[in-house]
Short mmCIF file of C-alpha atoms in Angstrom, two decimals:
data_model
loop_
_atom_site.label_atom_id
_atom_site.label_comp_id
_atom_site.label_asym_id
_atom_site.label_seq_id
_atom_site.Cartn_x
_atom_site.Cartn_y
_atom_site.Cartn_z
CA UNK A 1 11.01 32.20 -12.48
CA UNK A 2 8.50 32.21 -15.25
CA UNK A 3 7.04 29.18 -14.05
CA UNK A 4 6.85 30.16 -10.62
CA UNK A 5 5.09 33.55 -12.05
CA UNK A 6 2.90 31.22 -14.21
CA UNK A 7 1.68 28.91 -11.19
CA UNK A 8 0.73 31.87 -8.83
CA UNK A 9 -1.48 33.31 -11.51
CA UNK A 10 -3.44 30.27 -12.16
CA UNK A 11 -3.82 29.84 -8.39
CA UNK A 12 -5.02 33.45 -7.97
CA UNK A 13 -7.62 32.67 -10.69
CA UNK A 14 -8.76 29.31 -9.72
CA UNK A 15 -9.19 31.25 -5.85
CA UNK A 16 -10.78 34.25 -7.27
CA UNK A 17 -13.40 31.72 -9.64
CA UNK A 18 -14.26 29.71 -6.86
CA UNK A 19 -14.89 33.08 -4.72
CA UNK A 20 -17.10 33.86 -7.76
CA UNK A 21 -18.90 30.76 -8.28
CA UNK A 22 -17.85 30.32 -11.93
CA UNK A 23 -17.00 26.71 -10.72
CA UNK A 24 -19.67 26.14 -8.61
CA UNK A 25 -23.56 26.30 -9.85
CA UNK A 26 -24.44 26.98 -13.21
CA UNK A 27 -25.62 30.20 -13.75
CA UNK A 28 -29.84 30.47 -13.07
CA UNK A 29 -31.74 30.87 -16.31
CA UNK A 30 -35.20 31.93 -17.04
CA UNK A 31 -37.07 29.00 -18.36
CA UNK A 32 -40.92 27.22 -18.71
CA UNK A 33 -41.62 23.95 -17.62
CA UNK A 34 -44.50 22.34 -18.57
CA UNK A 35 -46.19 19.97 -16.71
CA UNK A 36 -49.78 17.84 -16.04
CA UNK A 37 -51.54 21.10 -14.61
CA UNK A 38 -50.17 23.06 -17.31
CA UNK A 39 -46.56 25.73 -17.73
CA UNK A 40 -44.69 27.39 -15.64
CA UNK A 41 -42.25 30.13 -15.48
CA UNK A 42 -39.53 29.85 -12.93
CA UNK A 43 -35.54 30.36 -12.40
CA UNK A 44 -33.27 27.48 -12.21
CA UNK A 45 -31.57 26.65 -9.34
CA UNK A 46 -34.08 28.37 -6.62
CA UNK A 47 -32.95 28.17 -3.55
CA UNK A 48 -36.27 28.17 -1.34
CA UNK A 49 -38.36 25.28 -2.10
CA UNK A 50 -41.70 24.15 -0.54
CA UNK A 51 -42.20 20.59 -1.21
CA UNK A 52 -46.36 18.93 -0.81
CA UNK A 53 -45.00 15.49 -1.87
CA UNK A 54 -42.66 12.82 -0.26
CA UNK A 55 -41.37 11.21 -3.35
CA UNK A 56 -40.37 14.51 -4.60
CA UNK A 57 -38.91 15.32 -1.36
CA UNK A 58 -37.25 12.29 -1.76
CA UNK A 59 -35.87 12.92 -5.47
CA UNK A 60 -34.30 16.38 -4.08
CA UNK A 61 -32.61 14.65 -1.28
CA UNK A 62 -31.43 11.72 -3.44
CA UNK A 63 -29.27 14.74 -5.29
CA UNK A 64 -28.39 16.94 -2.52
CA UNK A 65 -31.10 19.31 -3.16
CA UNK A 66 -32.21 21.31 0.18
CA UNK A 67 -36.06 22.29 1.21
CA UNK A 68 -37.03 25.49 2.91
CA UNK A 69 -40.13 23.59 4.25
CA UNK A 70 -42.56 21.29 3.22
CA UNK A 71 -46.36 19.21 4.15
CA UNK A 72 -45.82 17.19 7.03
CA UNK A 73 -48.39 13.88 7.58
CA UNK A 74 -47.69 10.76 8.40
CA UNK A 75 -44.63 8.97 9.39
CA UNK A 76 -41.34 9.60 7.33
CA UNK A 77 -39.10 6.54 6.17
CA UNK A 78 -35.58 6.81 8.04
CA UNK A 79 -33.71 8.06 5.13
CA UNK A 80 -36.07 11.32 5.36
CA UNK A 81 -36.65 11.05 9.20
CA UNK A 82 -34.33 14.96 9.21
CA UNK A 83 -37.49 16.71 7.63
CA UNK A 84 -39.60 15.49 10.65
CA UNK A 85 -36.93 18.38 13.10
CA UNK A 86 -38.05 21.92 13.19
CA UNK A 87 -35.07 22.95 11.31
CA UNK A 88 -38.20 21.82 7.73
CA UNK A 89 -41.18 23.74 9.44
CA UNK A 90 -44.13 22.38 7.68
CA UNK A 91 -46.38 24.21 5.52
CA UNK A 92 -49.39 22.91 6.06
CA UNK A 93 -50.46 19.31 5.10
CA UNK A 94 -49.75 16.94 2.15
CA UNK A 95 -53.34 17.44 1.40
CA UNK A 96 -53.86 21.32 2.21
CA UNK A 97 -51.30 24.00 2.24
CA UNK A 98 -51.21 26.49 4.79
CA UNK A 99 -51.08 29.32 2.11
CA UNK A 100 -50.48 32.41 5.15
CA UNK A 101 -47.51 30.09 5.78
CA UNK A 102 -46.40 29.27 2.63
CA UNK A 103 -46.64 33.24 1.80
CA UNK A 104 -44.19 34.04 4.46
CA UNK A 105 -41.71 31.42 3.59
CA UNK A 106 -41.42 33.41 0.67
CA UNK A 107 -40.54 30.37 -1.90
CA UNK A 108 -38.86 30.74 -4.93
CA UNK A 109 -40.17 26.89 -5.68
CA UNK A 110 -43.59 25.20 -4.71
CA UNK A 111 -43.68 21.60 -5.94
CA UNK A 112 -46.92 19.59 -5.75
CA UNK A 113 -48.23 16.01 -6.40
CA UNK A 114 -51.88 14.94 -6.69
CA UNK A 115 -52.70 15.16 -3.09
CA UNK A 116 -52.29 18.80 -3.15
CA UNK A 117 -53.73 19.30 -6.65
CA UNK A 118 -56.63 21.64 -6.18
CA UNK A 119 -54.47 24.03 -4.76
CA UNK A 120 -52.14 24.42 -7.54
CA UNK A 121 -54.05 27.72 -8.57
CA UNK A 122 -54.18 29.45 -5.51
CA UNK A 123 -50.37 28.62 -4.65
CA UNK A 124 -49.16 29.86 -8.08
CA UNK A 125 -50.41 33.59 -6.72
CA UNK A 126 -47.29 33.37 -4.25
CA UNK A 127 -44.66 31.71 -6.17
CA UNK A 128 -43.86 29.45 -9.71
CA UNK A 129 -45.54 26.08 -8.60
CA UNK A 130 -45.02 22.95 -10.69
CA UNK A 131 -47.12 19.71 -10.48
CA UNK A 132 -44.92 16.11 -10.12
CA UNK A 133 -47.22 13.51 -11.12
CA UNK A 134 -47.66 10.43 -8.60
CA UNK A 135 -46.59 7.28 -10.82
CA UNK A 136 -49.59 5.09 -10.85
CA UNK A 137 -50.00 2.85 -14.09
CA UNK A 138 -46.84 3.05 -16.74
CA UNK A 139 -44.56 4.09 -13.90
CA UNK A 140 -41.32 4.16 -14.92
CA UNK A 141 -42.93 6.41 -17.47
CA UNK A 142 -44.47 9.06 -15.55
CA UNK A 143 -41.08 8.67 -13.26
CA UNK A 144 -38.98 9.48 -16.11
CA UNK A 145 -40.71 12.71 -17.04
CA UNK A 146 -40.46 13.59 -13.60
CA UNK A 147 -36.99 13.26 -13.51
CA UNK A 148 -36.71 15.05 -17.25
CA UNK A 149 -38.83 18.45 -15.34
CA UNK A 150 -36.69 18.04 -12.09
CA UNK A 151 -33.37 18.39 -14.37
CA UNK A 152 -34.57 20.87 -16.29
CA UNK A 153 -35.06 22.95 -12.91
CA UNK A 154 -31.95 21.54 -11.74
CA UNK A 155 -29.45 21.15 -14.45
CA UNK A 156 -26.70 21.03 -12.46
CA UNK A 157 -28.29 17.98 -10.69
CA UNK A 158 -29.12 16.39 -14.46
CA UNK A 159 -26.38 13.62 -15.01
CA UNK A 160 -27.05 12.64 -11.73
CA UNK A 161 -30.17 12.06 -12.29
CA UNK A 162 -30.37 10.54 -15.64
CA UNK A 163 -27.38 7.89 -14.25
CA UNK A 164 -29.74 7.14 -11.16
CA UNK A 165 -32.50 6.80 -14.13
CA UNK A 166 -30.44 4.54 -16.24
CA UNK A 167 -29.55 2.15 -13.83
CA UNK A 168 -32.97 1.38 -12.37
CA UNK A 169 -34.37 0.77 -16.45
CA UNK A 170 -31.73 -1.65 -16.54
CA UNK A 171 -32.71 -3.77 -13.30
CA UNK A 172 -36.19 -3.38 -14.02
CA UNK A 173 -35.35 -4.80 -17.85
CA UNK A 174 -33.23 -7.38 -16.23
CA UNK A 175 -36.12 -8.20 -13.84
CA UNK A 176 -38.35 -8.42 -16.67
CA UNK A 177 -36.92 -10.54 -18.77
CA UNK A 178 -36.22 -12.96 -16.30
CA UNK A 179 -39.93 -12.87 -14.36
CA UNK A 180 -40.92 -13.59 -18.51
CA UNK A 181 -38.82 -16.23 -18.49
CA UNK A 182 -40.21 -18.22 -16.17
CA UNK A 183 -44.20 -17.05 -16.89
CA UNK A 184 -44.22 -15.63 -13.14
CA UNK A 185 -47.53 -14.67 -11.98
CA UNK A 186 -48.52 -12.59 -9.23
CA UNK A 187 -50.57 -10.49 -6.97
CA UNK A 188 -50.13 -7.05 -4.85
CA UNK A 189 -51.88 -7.33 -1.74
CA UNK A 190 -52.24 -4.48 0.78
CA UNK A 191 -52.56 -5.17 4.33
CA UNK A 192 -54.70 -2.40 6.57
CA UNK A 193 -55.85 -2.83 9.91
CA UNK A 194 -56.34 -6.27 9.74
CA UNK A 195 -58.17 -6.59 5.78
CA UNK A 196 -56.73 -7.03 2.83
CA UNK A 197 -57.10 -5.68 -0.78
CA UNK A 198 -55.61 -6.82 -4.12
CA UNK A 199 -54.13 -4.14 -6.73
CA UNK A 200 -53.83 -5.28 -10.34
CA UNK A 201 -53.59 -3.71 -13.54
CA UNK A 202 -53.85 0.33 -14.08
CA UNK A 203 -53.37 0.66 -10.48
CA UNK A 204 -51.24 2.52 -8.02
CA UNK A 205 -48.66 -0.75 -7.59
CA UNK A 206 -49.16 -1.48 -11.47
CA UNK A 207 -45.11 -1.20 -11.84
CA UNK A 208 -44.85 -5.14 -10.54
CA UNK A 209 -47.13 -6.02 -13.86
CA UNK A 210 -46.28 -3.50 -16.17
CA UNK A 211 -42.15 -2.64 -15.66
CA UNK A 212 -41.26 -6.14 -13.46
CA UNK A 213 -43.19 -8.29 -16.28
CA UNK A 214 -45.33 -10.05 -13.95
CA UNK A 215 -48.84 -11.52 -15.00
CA UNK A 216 -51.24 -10.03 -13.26
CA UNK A 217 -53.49 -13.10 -11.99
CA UNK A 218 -56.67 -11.75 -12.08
CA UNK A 219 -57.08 -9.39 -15.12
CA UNK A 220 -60.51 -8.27 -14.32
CA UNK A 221 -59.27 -6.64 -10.67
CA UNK A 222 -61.19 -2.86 -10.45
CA UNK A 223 -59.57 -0.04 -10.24
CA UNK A 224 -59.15 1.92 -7.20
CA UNK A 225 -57.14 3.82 -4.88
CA UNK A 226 -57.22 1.70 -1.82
CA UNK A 227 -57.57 -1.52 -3.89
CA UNK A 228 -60.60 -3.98 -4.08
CA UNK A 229 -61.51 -5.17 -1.46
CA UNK A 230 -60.39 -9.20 -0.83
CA UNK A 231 -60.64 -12.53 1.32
CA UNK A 232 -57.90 -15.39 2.01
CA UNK A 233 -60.14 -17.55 -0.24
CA UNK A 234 -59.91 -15.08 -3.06
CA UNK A 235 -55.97 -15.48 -3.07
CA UNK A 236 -56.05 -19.06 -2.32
CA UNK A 237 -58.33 -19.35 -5.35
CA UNK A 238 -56.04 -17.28 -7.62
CA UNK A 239 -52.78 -18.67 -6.50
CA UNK A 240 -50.04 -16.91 -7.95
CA UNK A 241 -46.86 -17.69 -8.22
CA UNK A 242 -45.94 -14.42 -5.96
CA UNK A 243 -47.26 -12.73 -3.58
CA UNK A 244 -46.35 -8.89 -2.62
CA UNK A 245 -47.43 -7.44 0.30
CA UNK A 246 -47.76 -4.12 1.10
CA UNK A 247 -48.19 -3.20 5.07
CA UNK A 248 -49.99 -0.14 4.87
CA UNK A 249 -50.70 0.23 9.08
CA UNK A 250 -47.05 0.08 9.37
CA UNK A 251 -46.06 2.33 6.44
CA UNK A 252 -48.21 5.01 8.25
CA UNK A 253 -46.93 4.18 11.78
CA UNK A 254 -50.30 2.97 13.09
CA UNK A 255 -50.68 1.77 16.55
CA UNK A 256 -52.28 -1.86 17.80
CA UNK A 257 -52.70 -3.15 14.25
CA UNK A 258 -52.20 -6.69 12.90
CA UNK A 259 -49.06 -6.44 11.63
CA UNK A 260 -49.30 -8.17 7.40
CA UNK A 261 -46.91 -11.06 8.07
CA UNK A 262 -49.25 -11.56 11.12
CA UNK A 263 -52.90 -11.61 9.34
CA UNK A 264 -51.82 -13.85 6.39
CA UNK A 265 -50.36 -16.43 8.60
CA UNK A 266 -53.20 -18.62 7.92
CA UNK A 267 -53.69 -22.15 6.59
CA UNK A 268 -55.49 -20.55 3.10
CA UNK A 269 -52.37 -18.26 2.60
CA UNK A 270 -50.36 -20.96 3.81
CA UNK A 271 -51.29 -23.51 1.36
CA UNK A 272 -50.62 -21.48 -1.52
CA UNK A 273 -48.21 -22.07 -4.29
CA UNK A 274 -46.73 -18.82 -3.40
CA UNK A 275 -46.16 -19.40 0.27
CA UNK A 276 -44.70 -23.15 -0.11
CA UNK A 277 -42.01 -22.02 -2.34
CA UNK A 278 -41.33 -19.20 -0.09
CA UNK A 279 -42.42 -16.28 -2.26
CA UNK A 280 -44.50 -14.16 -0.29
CA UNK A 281 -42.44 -10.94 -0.24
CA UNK A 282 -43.10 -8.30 2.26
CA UNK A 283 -42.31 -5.35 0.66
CA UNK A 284 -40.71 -2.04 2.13
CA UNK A 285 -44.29 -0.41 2.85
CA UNK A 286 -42.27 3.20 3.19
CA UNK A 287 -40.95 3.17 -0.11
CA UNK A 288 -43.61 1.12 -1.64
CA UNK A 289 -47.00 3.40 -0.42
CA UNK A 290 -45.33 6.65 1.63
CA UNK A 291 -42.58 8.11 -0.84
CA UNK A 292 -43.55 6.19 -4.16
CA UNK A 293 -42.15 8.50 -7.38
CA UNK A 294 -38.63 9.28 -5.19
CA UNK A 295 -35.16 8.12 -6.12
CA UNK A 296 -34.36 6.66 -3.55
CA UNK A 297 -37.74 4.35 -2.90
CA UNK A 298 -37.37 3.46 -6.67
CA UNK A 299 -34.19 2.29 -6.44
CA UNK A 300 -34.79 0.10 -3.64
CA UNK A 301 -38.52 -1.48 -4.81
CA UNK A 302 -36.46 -2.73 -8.00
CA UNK A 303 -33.68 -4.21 -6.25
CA UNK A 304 -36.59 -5.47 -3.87
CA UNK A 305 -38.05 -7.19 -6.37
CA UNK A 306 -34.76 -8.39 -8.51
CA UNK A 307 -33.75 -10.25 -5.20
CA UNK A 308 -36.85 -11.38 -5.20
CA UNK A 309 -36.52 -13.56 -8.41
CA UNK A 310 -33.07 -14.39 -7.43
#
């Protein structure tokens, strides 16, 4: 009987602290975050989130996070392809917030990335914004903060994220130490409307030199976002080891253009060391140019490039 007693109360309070939440969410704290554009003051655990970046957008659905609305441009990968539906109305571009819009959403959350930048004051007057950097050079660095300030925000997302974290410092490690092995050099190309431009070190696609241990085989590469500018004789001339190619016409969804695998199909590109040993690697332009910084894009550009040194 005492048992039976016993066993009804702990039912009645493991029904009543579910009702309650005690074993749901954590309980939202006041805290400041601080971050490349400077601190902020929020709750944790809002609820109504504006998003002005895809990799972030990416991050929050990686750990189940939901988004009131967000900046809609471009084409969406197909694991994001649900914020292109009305149910995510956007809120302005990736570039420039509708602020009447994002006003009425009423947000507890804006979160912004360097496209949206010079609006970080302005949007800060309607609700706690917080700036994500984009990972450029040292990525897996700036990545990591950005997953310490989205678990701070999030704690009850945090183990999640620091496992997802873990795991992709130990294939890029693994990927390292093997691409060092073997003295692997190589070059990021970007395709666009039928050109080409090379990316080396300090640059937006720096990870392949600086977390994947590549050699970078031209050192004295500028600097710049869309890359410097480049010719088939140029790569034939360098003649790395590995070529990566980024399809930026398809990672935008443009119409009529030579598709990457298409334009480098040529005898100079053919007759490299790269292509006879079948190492030109067309990379997964979504992940690689349109939702860079995510969870889910990271995870997949290292295991693009551990199978790639397979």
């Amino acid at each position: 009987m005492k048992k039976t007693i016993l066993s009804t109360i702990l039912s009645l309070a493991l029904v009543l602290g579910f009702a309650a939440g005690t074993f749901a969410a954590s309980e939202p704290v006041e805290i400041t975050v601080t971050h490349d554009l400077g601190e902020t003051t929020l709750t944790t655990n809002p609820e109504r989130i504006i998003v002005f970046d895809y990799g972030t957008l990416d991050a929050l659905d990686f750990a189940g996070i939901e988004v009131t609305a967000l900046g809609k441009a471009g084409k969406l990968p197909e694991h994001l392809e649900k914020y292109q539906s009305d149910d995510y109305p956007a809120a302005g571009t990736l570039h420039e917030p509708d602020f009447e819009t994002v006003n009425d959403l009423e947000p507890d959350l804006i979160l912004i990335s360097a496209r949206a930048a010079s609006a970080y004051e302005e949007l800060s007057k309607i609700a706690p914004t917080v700036y994500i950097a984009m990972p450029t050079a040292g990525y897996l660095e700036t990545f990591e903060k950005n997953i310490d300030i989205l678990s701070q925000i999030f704690p009850d997302q945090a183990d999640l994220f620091t496992e997802q974290l873990a795991s992709i410092h130990e294939t890029a490690a693994a990927v390292s130490e093997k691409v060092q092995e073997n003295g692997y050099t190589a070059l990021v190309i970007m395709s666009n409307d039928g050109e080409i431009s090379v990316f080396g070190l300090g640059s937006r696609f720096a990870i392949v030199y600086d977390d994947f241990g590549f050699t970078v085989s031209d050192e004295s590469i500028e600097q710049s976002t869309h890359g410097q500018s480049a010719t088939f004789e140029y790569v034939a001339e360098q003649n790395p080891d590995f070529l990566f190619v980024i399809d930026r016409s398809a990672a935008v969804g443009a119409e009529g253009s030579t598709g990457a695998a298409q334009l480098l199909d040529n005898e100079l590109i053919n007759g490299t060391e790269a292509a006879q040993n079948g190492r030109i690697v067309y990379l997964n332009p979504s992940n690689w140019y349109v939702v860079a910084g995510g969870v889910n894009s990271t995870t997949a550009m290292a295991a693009e490039i551990a199978a790639a040194v397979e």
